[in-house]
PDB file of C-alpha atoms in Angstrom:
ATOM      1  CA  MET A   1      11.637  10.444 -16.137  1.00 80.00           C
ATOM      2  CA  GLY A   2      11.294  10.226 -11.991  1.00 79.00           C
ATOM      3  CA  ALA A   3       8.185  12.240 -12.456  1.00 81.00           C
ATOM      4  CA  ALA A   4       6.881   9.293 -15.502  1.00 87.00           C
ATOM      5  CA  LEU A   5       8.426   6.245 -12.854  1.00 88.00           C
ATOM      6  CA  CYS A   6       6.189   7.577 -10.433  1.00 83.00           C
ATOM      7  CA  LEU A   7       3.542   8.484 -12.238  1.00 85.00           C
ATOM      8  CA  LEU A   8       3.970   4.473 -13.384  1.00 91.00           C
ATOM      9  CA  SER A   9       4.081   3.191 -10.176  1.00 88.00           C
ATOM     10  CA  ALA A  10       1.216   4.774  -8.784  1.00 86.00           C
ATOM     11  CA  ALA A  11      -1.201   3.814 -11.542  1.00 91.00           C
ATOM     12  CA  CYS A  12       0.446   0.300 -11.401  1.00 93.00           C
ATOM     13  CA  PHE A  13      -0.581   0.668  -7.516  1.00 90.00           C
ATOM     14  CA  GLY A  14      -4.048   2.302  -8.524  1.00 89.00           C
ATOM     15  CA  ALA A  15      -5.425  -0.930 -11.292  1.00 94.00           C
ATOM     16  CA  MET A  16      -5.279  -3.462  -8.442  1.00 94.00           C
ATOM     17  CA  ALA A  17      -8.243  -3.141  -6.951  1.00 94.00           C
ATOM     18  CA  VAL A  18     -10.032  -3.363 -10.864  1.00 95.00           C
ATOM     19  CA  PHE A  19      -8.213  -6.351 -11.021  1.00 96.00           C
ATOM     20  CA  GLY A  20      -9.206  -7.850  -8.325  1.00 96.00           C
ATOM     21  CA  LYS A  21     -12.496  -7.141  -9.763  1.00 95.00           C
ATOM     22  CA  LEU A  22     -11.406  -8.558 -12.638  1.00 96.00           C
ATOM     23  CA  ALA A  23     -10.121 -11.356 -10.891  1.00 96.00           C
ATOM     24  CA  TYR A  24     -13.553 -12.243  -8.534  1.00 96.00           C
ATOM     25  CA  ASP A  25     -15.479 -12.181 -12.147  1.00 95.00           C
ATOM     26  CA  ALA A  26     -12.783 -15.159 -13.289  1.00 95.00           C
ATOM     27  CA  GLY A  27     -14.055 -17.044 -10.380  1.00 94.00           C
ATOM     28  CA  VAL A  28     -11.154 -16.495  -8.122  1.00 95.00           C
ATOM     29  CA  SER A  29     -11.549 -16.649  -3.989  1.00 93.00           C
ATOM     30  CA  PRO A  30      -9.920 -13.529  -2.100  1.00 92.00           C
ATOM     31  CA  THR A  31      -8.451 -16.314  -0.131  1.00 92.00           C
ATOM     32  CA  ALA A  32      -6.553 -18.053  -3.436  1.00 94.00           C
ATOM     33  CA  LEU A  33      -5.986 -13.772  -4.532  1.00 95.00           C
ATOM     34  CA  LEU A  34      -4.385 -12.740  -1.456  1.00 94.00           C
ATOM     35  CA  LEU A  35      -1.674 -16.426  -1.035  1.00 94.00           C
ATOM     36  CA  VAL A  36      -0.850 -15.937  -5.083  1.00 94.00           C
ATOM     37  CA  ARG A  37      -0.663 -12.181  -5.295  1.00 94.00           C
ATOM     38  CA  PHE A  38       2.191 -12.280  -1.993  1.00 94.00           C
ATOM     39  CA  GLY A  39       3.551 -15.992  -2.728  1.00 94.00           C
ATOM     40  CA  LEU A  40       4.187 -14.694  -6.381  1.00 95.00           C
ATOM     41  CA  ALA A  41       5.320 -11.651  -5.338  1.00 94.00           C
ATOM     42  CA  ALA A  42       7.893 -12.999  -3.167  1.00 94.00           C
ATOM     43  CA  VAL A  43       9.442 -15.023  -5.475  1.00 95.00           C
ATOM     44  CA  LEU A  44      10.071 -12.180  -8.076  1.00 94.00           C
ATOM     45  CA  LEU A  45      11.343  -9.622  -5.472  1.00 93.00           C
ATOM     46  CA  GLY A  46      14.012 -12.873  -4.716  1.00 92.00           C
ATOM     47  CA  LEU A  47      14.997 -13.354  -8.213  1.00 94.00           C
ATOM     48  CA  VAL A  48      15.424  -9.906  -8.176  1.00 91.00           C
ATOM     49  CA  LEU A  49      17.783  -9.747  -4.943  1.00 92.00           C
ATOM     50  CA  LEU A  50      19.385 -12.888  -6.400  1.00 93.00           C
ATOM     51  CA  ILE A  51      19.852 -11.001  -9.709  1.00 92.00           C
ATOM     52  CA  ARG A  52      21.104  -7.606  -8.052  1.00 88.00           C
ATOM     53  CA  PRO A  53      22.865  -8.593  -5.038  1.00 86.00           C
ATOM     54  CA  GLY A  54      24.037  -4.641  -4.861  1.00 82.00           C
ATOM     55  CA  LEU A  55      20.087  -4.253  -3.901  1.00 78.00           C
ATOM     56  CA  ARG A  56      20.418  -6.302  -0.383  1.00 77.00           C
ATOM     57  CA  ARG A  57      22.608  -3.591   0.799  1.00 75.00           C
ATOM     58  CA  ALA A  58      21.250  -1.229   2.693  1.00 64.00           C
ATOM     59  CA  ALA A  59      22.098   2.144   1.846  1.00 58.00           C
ATOM     60  CA  PRO A  60      25.407   4.036   3.753  1.00 54.00           C
ATOM     61  CA  GLY A  61      24.638   5.613   7.005  1.00 52.00           C
ATOM     62  CA  ASP A  62      21.882   3.595   7.584  1.00 52.00           C
ATOM     63  CA  ALA A  63      20.811   2.199  11.350  1.00 50.00           C
ATOM     64  CA  GLY A  64      21.320  -1.221   9.636  1.00 50.00           C
ATOM     65  CA  GLY A  65      24.976  -1.258   8.843  1.00 50.00           C
ATOM     66  CA  GLY A  66      27.164  -3.470  10.297  1.00 51.00           C
ATOM     67  CA  ARG A  67      25.043  -4.388  13.391  1.00 53.00           C
ATOM     68  CA  PRO A  68      25.893  -8.213  15.403  1.00 60.00           C
ATOM     69  CA  ALA A  69      24.234 -11.129  13.757  1.00 60.00           C
ATOM     70  CA  THR A  70      21.724 -11.438  17.003  1.00 64.00           C
ATOM     71  CA  ARG A  71      20.361  -7.737  16.282  1.00 75.00           C
ATOM     72  CA  ARG A  72      20.115  -7.948  12.260  1.00 75.00           C
ATOM     73  CA  GLY A  73      18.088 -11.668  12.731  1.00 82.00           C
ATOM     74  CA  ARG A  74      15.828  -9.707  14.929  1.00 84.00           C
ATOM     75  CA  VAL A  75      15.409  -7.339  12.299  1.00 84.00           C
ATOM     76  CA  VAL A  76      14.647  -9.701   9.782  1.00 87.00           C
ATOM     77  CA  ALA A  77      12.216 -11.060  12.359  1.00 90.00           C
ATOM     78  CA  VAL A  78      10.373  -7.732  12.695  1.00 87.00           C
ATOM     79  CA  ALA A  79       9.958  -7.551   9.033  1.00 87.00           C
ATOM     80  CA  LEU A  80       8.618 -11.202   9.232  1.00 92.00           C
ATOM     81  CA  GLY A  81       6.125 -10.457  11.674  1.00 92.00           C
ATOM     82  CA  LEU A  82       5.484  -7.361   9.517  1.00 88.00           C
ATOM     83  CA  GLY A  83       3.959  -9.320   6.639  1.00 89.00           C
ATOM     84  CA  ALA A  84       2.907 -12.207   8.071  1.00 93.00           C
ATOM     85  CA  ILE A  85       0.326 -10.171  10.588  1.00 93.00           C
ATOM     86  CA  GLY A  86       0.359  -6.234   9.755  1.00 89.00           C
ATOM     87  CA  TYR A  87       0.542  -7.029   5.833  1.00 89.00           C
ATOM     88  CA  ALA A  88      -1.504  -9.783   5.764  1.00 92.00           C
ATOM     89  CA  THR A  89      -4.556  -8.647   8.369  1.00 94.00           C
ATOM     90  CA  GLN A  90      -4.321  -5.042   5.829  1.00 93.00           C
ATOM     91  CA  ALA A  91      -4.900  -6.526   2.586  1.00 93.00           C
ATOM     92  CA  SER A  92      -7.300  -9.464   3.875  1.00 94.00           C
ATOM     93  CA  LEU A  93      -9.769  -6.374   4.993  1.00 96.00           C
ATOM     94  CA  TYR A  94      -8.846  -4.720   1.665  1.00 95.00           C
ATOM     95  CA  PHE A  95     -10.090  -7.430  -0.038  1.00 94.00           C
ATOM     96  CA  SER A  96     -12.796  -8.772   1.699  1.00 95.00           C
ATOM     97  CA  ALA A  97     -13.900  -4.942   0.789  1.00 94.00           C
ATOM     98  CA  LEU A  98     -13.547  -4.833  -2.512  1.00 93.00           C
ATOM     99  CA  GLU A  99     -16.243  -8.274  -2.668  1.00 92.00           C
ATOM    100  CA  LEU A 100     -18.915  -5.877  -1.297  1.00 91.00           C
ATOM    101  CA  MET A 101     -18.266  -2.047  -2.542  1.00 90.00           C
ATOM    102  CA  ASP A 102     -16.788  -0.182  -5.525  1.00 89.00           C
ATOM    103  CA  ALA A 103     -12.961  -0.536  -6.410  1.00 89.00           C
ATOM    104  CA  SER A 104     -13.352   3.109  -6.598  1.00 85.00           C
ATOM    105  CA  LEU A 105     -14.680   4.022  -2.857  1.00 86.00           C
ATOM    106  CA  LEU A 106     -13.239   1.578  -1.634  1.00 89.00           C
ATOM    107  CA  ALA A 107      -9.576   3.645  -2.659  1.00 87.00           C
ATOM    108  CA  LEU A 108     -10.735   6.987  -1.262  1.00 84.00           C
ATOM    109  CA  ILE A 109     -12.050   5.307   1.973  1.00 88.00           C
ATOM    110  CA  LEU A 110      -8.333   3.497   1.663  1.00 89.00           C
ATOM    111  CA  TYR A 111      -6.275   6.560   0.935  1.00 83.00           C
ATOM    112  CA  THR A 112      -7.307   8.725   4.188  1.00 84.00           C
ATOM    113  CA  TYR A 113      -4.461   6.810   5.735  1.00 84.00           C
ATOM    114  CA  PRO A 114      -1.952   9.122   5.666  1.00 80.00           C
ATOM    115  CA  VAL A 115      -4.388  11.861   7.803  1.00 81.00           C
ATOM    116  CA  LEU A 116      -4.778   8.850  10.132  1.00 85.00           C
ATOM    117  CA  VAL A 117      -0.913   8.601  10.605  1.00 82.00           C
ATOM    118  CA  THR A 118      -0.791  12.080  10.776  1.00 80.00           C
ATOM    119  CA  VAL A 119      -2.822  11.873  14.018  1.00 84.00           C
ATOM    120  CA  ALA A 120      -1.617   8.939  15.387  1.00 85.00           C
ATOM    121  CA  ALA A 121       1.863  10.347  14.863  1.00 81.00           C
ATOM    122  CA  VAL A 122       0.894  13.891  16.974  1.00 81.00           C
ATOM    123  CA  LEU A 123      -1.041  11.755  19.847  1.00 86.00           C
ATOM    124  CA  LEU A 124       1.859   9.598  20.114  1.00 84.00           C
ATOM    125  CA  GLY A 125       3.879  12.688  20.083  1.00 82.00           C
ATOM    126  CA  ARG A 126       6.358  11.715  17.295  1.00 74.00           C
ATOM    127  CA  ASP A 127       5.093  14.784  15.117  1.00 74.00           C
ATOM    128  CA  ARG A 128       3.905  18.099  15.735  1.00 78.00           C
ATOM    129  CA  LEU A 129       0.533  19.396  15.105  1.00 76.00           C
ATOM    130  CA  SER A 130       1.199  22.877  12.743  1.00 79.00           C
ATOM    131  CA  PRO A 131      -1.742  25.133  11.715  1.00 82.00           C
ATOM    132  CA  ARG A 132      -1.064  23.741   8.448  1.00 77.00           C
ATOM    133  CA  ARG A 133      -1.604  20.115   8.982  1.00 73.00           C
ATOM    134  CA  GLY A 134      -4.970  21.297  11.005  1.00 80.00           C
ATOM    135  CA  ALA A 135      -6.405  22.671   8.086  1.00 82.00           C
ATOM    136  CA  ALA A 136      -5.198  19.790   5.961  1.00 77.00           C
ATOM    137  CA  LEU A 137      -6.592  17.206   8.742  1.00 77.00           C
ATOM    138  CA  VAL A 138     -10.405  18.974   9.097  1.00 82.00           C
ATOM    139  CA  ALA A 139     -10.896  19.058   5.189  1.00 81.00           C
ATOM    140  CA  ALA A 140      -9.405  15.548   5.120  1.00 77.00           C
ATOM    141  CA  SER A 141     -12.250  14.833   7.536  1.00 78.00           C
ATOM    142  CA  GLY A 142     -14.907  16.539   5.336  1.00 82.00           C
ATOM    143  CA  GLY A 143     -13.977  15.162   2.589  1.00 80.00           C
ATOM    144  CA  THR A 144     -13.915  11.418   4.091  1.00 74.00           C
ATOM    145  CA  LEU A 145     -17.711  12.436   5.401  1.00 75.00           C
ATOM    146  CA  LEU A 146     -18.392  13.996   1.531  1.00 79.00           C
ATOM    147  CA  VAL A 147     -17.347  10.261   0.698  1.00 76.00           C
ATOM    148  CA  LEU A 148     -19.339   8.380   2.759  1.00 67.00           C
ATOM    149  CA  LEU A 149     -22.555  10.282   2.511  1.00 68.00           C
ATOM    150  CA  GLY A 150     -22.860  11.100  -0.941  1.00 68.00           C
ATOM    151  CA  ALA A 151     -22.678   7.190  -1.320  1.00 58.00           C
ATOM    152  CA  GLY A 152     -26.153   6.969  -3.713  1.00 55.00           C
ATOM    153  CA  GLY A 153     -25.271   4.006  -5.969  1.00 53.00           C
ATOM    154  CA  ALA A 154     -26.122   0.404  -5.890  1.00 48.00           C
ATOM    155  CA  GLY A 155     -21.914   0.325  -5.510  1.00 55.00           C
ATOM    156  CA  PHE A 156     -21.982   1.479  -1.181  1.00 66.00           C
ATOM    157  CA  HIS A 157     -22.203  -1.239   1.350  1.00 81.00           C
ATOM    158  CA  PRO A 158     -22.249  -0.116   4.915  1.00 86.00           C
ATOM    159  CA  LEU A 159     -19.844  -2.965   5.403  1.00 92.00           C
ATOM    160  CA  GLY A 160     -17.677  -2.895   3.012  1.00 91.00           C
ATOM    161  CA  ALA A 161     -16.618   0.668   3.990  1.00 91.00           C
ATOM    162  CA  LEU A 162     -16.590  -0.324   7.537  1.00 94.00           C
ATOM    163  CA  LEU A 163     -13.849  -3.285   6.704  1.00 96.00           C
ATOM    164  CA  ALA A 164     -12.738  -0.576   4.010  1.00 94.00           C
ATOM    165  CA  PHE A 165     -11.565   2.065   6.707  1.00 94.00           C
ATOM    166  CA  ALA A 166     -10.926  -1.376   9.273  1.00 96.00           C
ATOM    167  CA  ALA A 167      -7.826  -1.664   6.686  1.00 94.00           C
ATOM    168  CA  ALA A 168      -7.008   1.836   6.274  1.00 92.00           C
ATOM    169  CA  VAL A 169      -6.229   1.785  10.399  1.00 93.00           C
ATOM    170  CA  THR A 170      -4.194  -1.409   9.886  1.00 94.00           C
ATOM    171  CA  TYR A 171      -1.882   0.039   7.781  1.00 88.00           C
ATOM    172  CA  THR A 172      -2.049   3.372   9.849  1.00 87.00           C
ATOM    173  CA  VAL A 173      -0.617   0.547  12.238  1.00 88.00           C
ATOM    174  CA  TYR A 174       2.104  -1.001   9.968  1.00 85.00           C
ATOM    175  CA  ILE A 175       3.492   1.900   8.792  1.00 81.00           C
ATOM    176  CA  LEU A 176       3.891   3.626  12.531  1.00 82.00           C
ATOM    177  CA  VAL A 177       5.343  -0.351  13.925  1.00 83.00           C
ATOM    178  CA  SER A 178       7.188  -0.118  10.215  1.00 78.00           C
ATOM    179  CA  ASP A 179       9.466   3.232  11.117  1.00 72.00           C
ATOM    180  CA  THR A 180      11.475   1.018  13.722  1.00 74.00           C
ATOM    181  CA  VAL A 181      13.327  -1.122  11.342  1.00 75.00           C
ATOM    182  CA  VAL A 182      12.383   1.110   8.278  1.00 70.00           C
ATOM    183  CA  HIS A 183      16.288   1.668   8.143  1.00 73.00           C
ATOM    184  CA  ARG A 184      17.865  -1.190   9.123  1.00 79.00           C
ATOM    185  CA  LEU A 185      16.766  -3.448   5.929  1.00 79.00           C
ATOM    186  CA  ALA A 186      17.698  -2.133   2.477  1.00 80.00           C
ATOM    187  CA  PRO A 187      14.319  -1.341   0.882  1.00 79.00           C
ATOM    188  CA  VAL A 188      14.031  -4.057  -1.641  1.00 85.00           C
ATOM    189  CA  ALA A 189      15.003  -7.166   0.320  1.00 87.00           C
ATOM    190  CA  LEU A 190      12.509  -5.471   3.312  1.00 84.00           C
ATOM    191  CA  SER A 191       9.558  -5.657   1.498  1.00 86.00           C
ATOM    192  CA  ALA A 192      10.787  -9.405  -0.031  1.00 90.00           C
ATOM    193  CA  LEU A 193      10.447 -10.383   3.865  1.00 91.00           C
ATOM    194  CA  VAL A 194       7.366  -8.710   4.334  1.00 88.00           C
ATOM    195  CA  MET A 195       5.992  -9.970   1.220  1.00 91.00           C
ATOM    196  CA  THR A 196       7.102 -13.844   2.462  1.00 94.00           C
ATOM    197  CA  GLY A 197       5.872 -13.136   5.431  1.00 94.00           C
ATOM    198  CA  ALA A 198       2.116 -12.371   4.303  1.00 93.00           C
ATOM    199  CA  ALA A 199       2.871 -15.342   2.295  1.00 94.00           C
ATOM    200  CA  GLY A 200       3.332 -17.389   5.536  1.00 94.00           C
ATOM    201  CA  THR A 201       0.460 -16.776   6.944  1.00 94.00           C
ATOM    202  CA  LEU A 202      -1.728 -17.103   3.834  1.00 93.00           C
ATOM    203  CA  GLY A 203       0.091 -20.166   3.213  1.00 92.00           C
ATOM    204  CA  ALA A 204      -0.537 -21.647   7.202  1.00 93.00           C
ATOM    205  CA  ARG A 205      -4.639 -20.561   7.352  1.00 91.00           C
ATOM    206  CA  ALA A 206      -4.622 -22.377   3.411  1.00 88.00           C
ATOM    207  CA  LEU A 207      -3.279 -25.765   5.877  1.00 89.00           C
ATOM    208  CA  VAL A 208      -5.803 -24.872   8.563  1.00 90.00           C
ATOM    209  CA  THR A 209      -8.976 -24.389   6.644  1.00 86.00           C
ATOM    210  CA  GLY A 210      -9.185 -27.466   4.166  1.00 83.00           C
ATOM    211  CA  GLY A 211      -6.846 -25.172   1.397  1.00 83.00           C
ATOM    212  CA  VAL A 212      -7.268 -23.029  -1.132  1.00 87.00           C
ATOM    213  CA  ASP A 213      -8.988 -23.760  -4.520  1.00 88.00           C
ATOM    214  CA  LEU A 214      -6.958 -22.550  -7.055  1.00 89.00           C
ATOM    215  CA  SER A 215      -9.192 -24.922 -10.333  1.00 89.00           C
ATOM    216  CA  PHE A 216     -10.276 -21.420 -12.335  1.00 91.00           C
ATOM    217  CA  GLY A 217      -9.147 -21.433 -15.298  1.00 91.00           C
ATOM    218  CA  TRP A 218      -6.757 -18.899 -17.439  1.00 93.00           C
ATOM    219  CA  ARG A 219      -8.194 -15.698 -16.782  1.00 96.00           C
ATOM    220  CA  GLY A 220      -8.345 -16.051 -13.023  1.00 95.00           C
ATOM    221  CA  TRP A 221      -4.743 -16.691 -13.689  1.00 96.00           C
ATOM    222  CA  PHE A 222      -4.059 -13.825 -16.017  1.00 97.00           C
ATOM    223  CA  TRP A 223      -5.054 -11.367 -13.497  1.00 97.00           C
ATOM    224  CA  LEU A 224      -3.598 -12.914 -10.348  1.00 96.00           C
ATOM    225  CA  ALA A 225      -0.516 -12.319 -12.086  1.00 96.00           C
ATOM    226  CA  ALA A 226      -1.208  -8.983 -13.160  1.00 96.00           C
ATOM    227  CA  ILE A 227      -1.882  -7.966  -9.445  1.00 96.00           C
ATOM    228  CA  ALA A 228       1.471  -9.507  -8.556  1.00 94.00           C
ATOM    229  CA  VAL A 229       3.919  -8.544 -11.419  1.00 95.00           C
ATOM    230  CA  ILE A 230       1.727  -4.869 -12.294  1.00 95.00           C
ATOM    231  CA  SER A 231       0.553  -3.538  -9.083  1.00 93.00           C
ATOM    232  CA  THR A 232       3.029  -5.108  -6.785  1.00 89.00           C
ATOM    233  CA  VAL A 233       6.521  -5.885  -8.137  1.00 89.00           C
ATOM    234  CA  VAL A 234       6.833  -2.726 -10.943  1.00 90.00           C
ATOM    235  CA  ALA A 235       4.699  -0.614  -8.550  1.00 88.00           C
ATOM    236  CA  MET A 236       7.367  -0.810  -6.236  1.00 81.00           C
ATOM    237  CA  LEU A 237      10.197  -0.640  -8.102  1.00 83.00           C
ATOM    238  CA  ALA A 238       9.158   2.215 -10.505  1.00 86.00           C
ATOM    239  CA  PHE A 239       8.373   3.976  -7.646  1.00 80.00           C
ATOM    240  CA  PHE A 240      12.086   3.715  -6.091  1.00 74.00           C
ATOM    241  CA  ALA A 241      13.430   4.245  -9.283  1.00 78.00           C
ATOM    242  CA  GLY A 242      11.488   7.273  -9.432  1.00 79.00           C
ATOM    243  CA  LEU A 243      11.973   8.258  -6.024  1.00 72.00           C
ATOM    244  CA  LYS A 244      15.854   8.288  -6.505  1.00 73.00           C
ATOM    245  CA  ARG A 245      15.097  10.895  -8.853  1.00 80.00           C
ATOM    246  CA  THR A 246      12.823  13.180  -7.581  1.00 77.00           C
ATOM    247  CA  GLY A 247      12.833  12.927  -4.262  1.00 68.00           C
ATOM    248  CA  PRO A 248      10.379  12.414  -0.831  1.00 61.00           C
ATOM    249  CA  SER A 249       8.283  14.869  -0.545  1.00 61.00           C
ATOM    250  CA  ALA A 250       7.119  15.364  -4.932  1.00 68.00           C
ATOM    251  CA  ALA A 251       7.147  11.709  -5.016  1.00 68.00           C
ATOM    252  CA  ALA A 252       4.556  11.297  -2.464  1.00 67.00           C
ATOM    253  CA  ILE A 253       2.440  13.893  -4.072  1.00 70.00           C
ATOM    254  CA  LEU A 254       2.994  12.516  -7.464  1.00 74.00           C
ATOM    255  CA  SER A 255       1.160   9.580  -5.601  1.00 76.00           C
ATOM    256  CA  THR A 256      -1.863  11.241  -5.070  1.00 76.00           C
ATOM    257  CA  PHE A 257      -2.378  10.445  -8.838  1.00 81.00           C
ATOM    258  CA  GLU A 258      -3.178   6.310  -7.341  1.00 84.00           C
ATOM    259  CA  PRO A 259      -6.815   6.798  -6.131  1.00 85.00           C
ATOM    260  CA  VAL A 260      -7.752   8.737  -9.845  1.00 84.00           C
ATOM    261  CA  VAL A 261      -6.286   5.592 -11.796  1.00 86.00           C
ATOM    262  CA  THR A 262      -8.667   3.381 -10.025  1.00 88.00           C
ATOM    263  CA  ALA A 263     -11.941   5.558 -10.472  1.00 86.00           C
ATOM    264  CA  ALA A 264     -10.712   6.362 -13.804  1.00 86.00           C
ATOM    265  CA  LEU A 265     -10.386   2.889 -14.517  1.00 89.00           C
ATOM    266  CA  ALA A 266     -13.167   1.766 -12.550  1.00 89.00           C
ATOM    267  CA  THR A 267     -15.578   3.554 -14.347  1.00 86.00           C
ATOM    268  CA  LEU A 268     -13.914   2.751 -17.761  1.00 88.00           C
ATOM    269  CA  THR A 269     -14.186  -1.157 -17.415  1.00 91.00           C
ATOM    270  CA  LEU A 270     -16.480  -1.795 -14.398  1.00 87.00           C
ATOM    271  CA  GLY A 271     -18.854   0.956 -15.275  1.00 86.00           C
ATOM    272  CA  GLU A 272     -18.783   2.215 -11.285  1.00 82.00           C
ATOM    273  CA  ALA A 273     -19.470   6.521 -11.023  1.00 78.00           C
ATOM    274  CA  LEU A 274     -18.572   8.384  -8.084  1.00 77.00           C
ATOM    275  CA  THR A 275     -20.929  11.082  -7.331  1.00 78.00           C
ATOM    276  CA  PRO A 276     -20.732  14.527  -7.382  1.00 83.00           C
ATOM    277  CA  ALA A 277     -20.258  15.085  -3.750  1.00 81.00           C
ATOM    278  CA  GLN A 278     -17.884  11.743  -3.385  1.00 78.00           C
ATOM    279  CA  LEU A 279     -15.457  13.704  -6.052  1.00 83.00           C
ATOM    280  CA  ALA A 280     -15.659  16.364  -4.170  1.00 87.00           C
ATOM    281  CA  GLY A 281     -14.979  14.683  -1.003  1.00 83.00           C
ATOM    282  CA  GLY A 282     -11.951  12.449  -3.258  1.00 82.00           C
ATOM    283  CA  ALA A 283     -10.469  15.588  -3.809  1.00 86.00           C
ATOM    284  CA  LEU A 284     -10.490  17.269  -0.166  1.00 85.00           C
ATOM    285  CA  VAL A 285      -9.052  14.311   0.561  1.00 81.00           C
ATOM    286  CA  LEU A 286      -6.311  14.236  -2.143  1.00 82.00           C
ATOM    287  CA  ALA A 287      -5.611  17.489  -1.479  1.00 84.00           C
ATOM    288  CA  SER A 288      -4.534  17.355   1.889  1.00 80.00           C
ATOM    289  CA  VAL A 289      -2.259  14.707   1.845  1.00 75.00           C
ATOM    290  CA  ALA A 290      -0.656  16.664  -0.886  1.00 76.00           C
ATOM    291  CA  VAL A 291      -0.436  19.559   1.732  1.00 78.00           C
ATOM    292  CA  LEU A 292       0.477  16.957   4.610  1.00 70.00           C
ATOM    293  CA  GLN A 293       3.314  16.545   2.237  1.00 67.00           C
ATOM    294  CA  LEU A 294       4.553  20.225   1.189  1.00 67.00           C
ATOM    295  CA  ARG A 295       6.401  20.357   4.468  1.00 55.00           C
ATOM    296  CA  GLY A 296      10.137  21.477   6.383  1.00 46.00           C
ATOM    297  CA  GLY A 297      11.401  19.124   9.132  1.00 41.00           C
ATOM    298  CA  ARG A 298      11.393  15.534   9.886  1.00 45.00           C
ATOM    299  CA  ALA A 299       8.519  13.531   7.811  1.00 46.00           C
ATOM    300  CA  LEU A 300       6.249  11.499   9.142  1.00 47.00           C
ATOM    301  CA  PRO A 301       7.045   7.844  11.183  1.00 49.00           C
ATOM    302  CA  GLY A 302       6.436   5.100   8.695  1.00 44.00           C
ATOM    303  CA  GLU A 303       6.583   7.635   5.815  1.00 44.00           C
ATOM    304  CA  GLU A 304       8.975   4.936   4.251  1.00 45.00           C
ATOM    305  CA  ALA A 305       7.227   2.196   5.800  1.00 48.00           C
ATOM    306  CA  PRO A 306       7.233  -1.146   2.860  1.00 50.00           C
ATOM    307  CA  GLY A 307       3.281  -1.057   1.468  1.00 48.00           C
ATOM    308  CA  ARG A 308       3.004   2.330   0.114  1.00 50.00           C
ATOM    309  CA  PRO A 309       4.659   5.298  -2.319  1.00 42.00           C
ATOM    310  CA  ALA A 310       2.425   7.826  -1.003  1.00 41.00           C
ATOM    311  CA  ALA A 311       4.251   8.046   1.766  1.00 42.00           C
ATOM    312  CA  ALA A 312       7.974   8.802   1.982  1.00 39.00           C
ATOM    313  CA  ARG A 313      10.882  10.433   3.805  1.00 42.00           C
ATOM    314  CA  ASP A 314      12.951  13.694   3.742  1.00 40.00           C
ATOM    315  CA  THR A 315      16.123  11.957   3.146  1.00 36.00           C
ATOM    316  CA  GLU A 316      16.147   8.275   2.062  1.00 38.00           C
ATOM    317  CA  PRO A 317      14.006   6.226  -0.238  1.00 36.00           C
ATOM    318  CA  ALA A 318      10.644   4.226   1.006  1.00 41.00           C
ATOM    319  CA  PRO A 319      10.167   0.633   0.513  1.00 41.00           C
ATOM    320  CA  ALA A 320       7.201   1.036  -1.513  1.00 45.00           C
ATOM    321  CA  ALA A 321       5.027  -2.265  -1.431  1.00 49.00           C
ATOM    322  CA  ARG A 322       1.256  -2.598  -0.880  1.00 61.00           C
TER     323      ARG A 322
END
């Protein structure tokens, strides 16, 4: 059951890029997509916390237990800032890239983020570079090159690829910063704060730039609801439930199913196709992520960050909320 829940979470997250493409086809702008997605997700997560008050409390032994009100207020402020700055920026880059390139290729480029987190953690002295980890990084780098150099179809766009990689880099920074607060709040509460912060930034930007066009039809609203409900809230809660039953390493490896789902759905619904070289490169990237998760000792900083299920610590649940 735990593995099935983790795979369900990965499938829900993997469908987001396809839902985004379909929303664009229905006349939804990236600005409207982001604002509605984060606003609706924040409301739904708030309702979950109202219905299940126990989800507001951090697990026993977390660093947040019994902290003074001033420190807890600081943690809440950091969580809101993670959404307002980090997550809003990452999502804006991601959906801007989605306007320009195929969903399947975008998913493969974005999924270099676990490798980037590993490199950053080693450079910052938060982790060690073992021979196995070094080999995984080399394989991932080669796979990324194959993904980019193997692009022979119309779905590849240089600016789109640059935006996708910038989204991966931004998400890496977001994960490393999240590592400083992730133990101090309950996972669902932290994710709700991140969603609220992102919605606040995007709402303020909409006010400054003259508002957001929400005049698209019911099809646009349908795909926006799918992104917020299926690819955000359901994906997160399914991952939490699966992680509790399988443990973090298994859950992290099962989450590599996400870009596979994106590529499959994009092929079936959007007519996209990856070249053989890109498929080989994607396989190398995903295999390297699995190898990076199969290790002993302390997990990577930020592997509990409220943004993705593919990263989880060896000891506690990860608030996934990409």
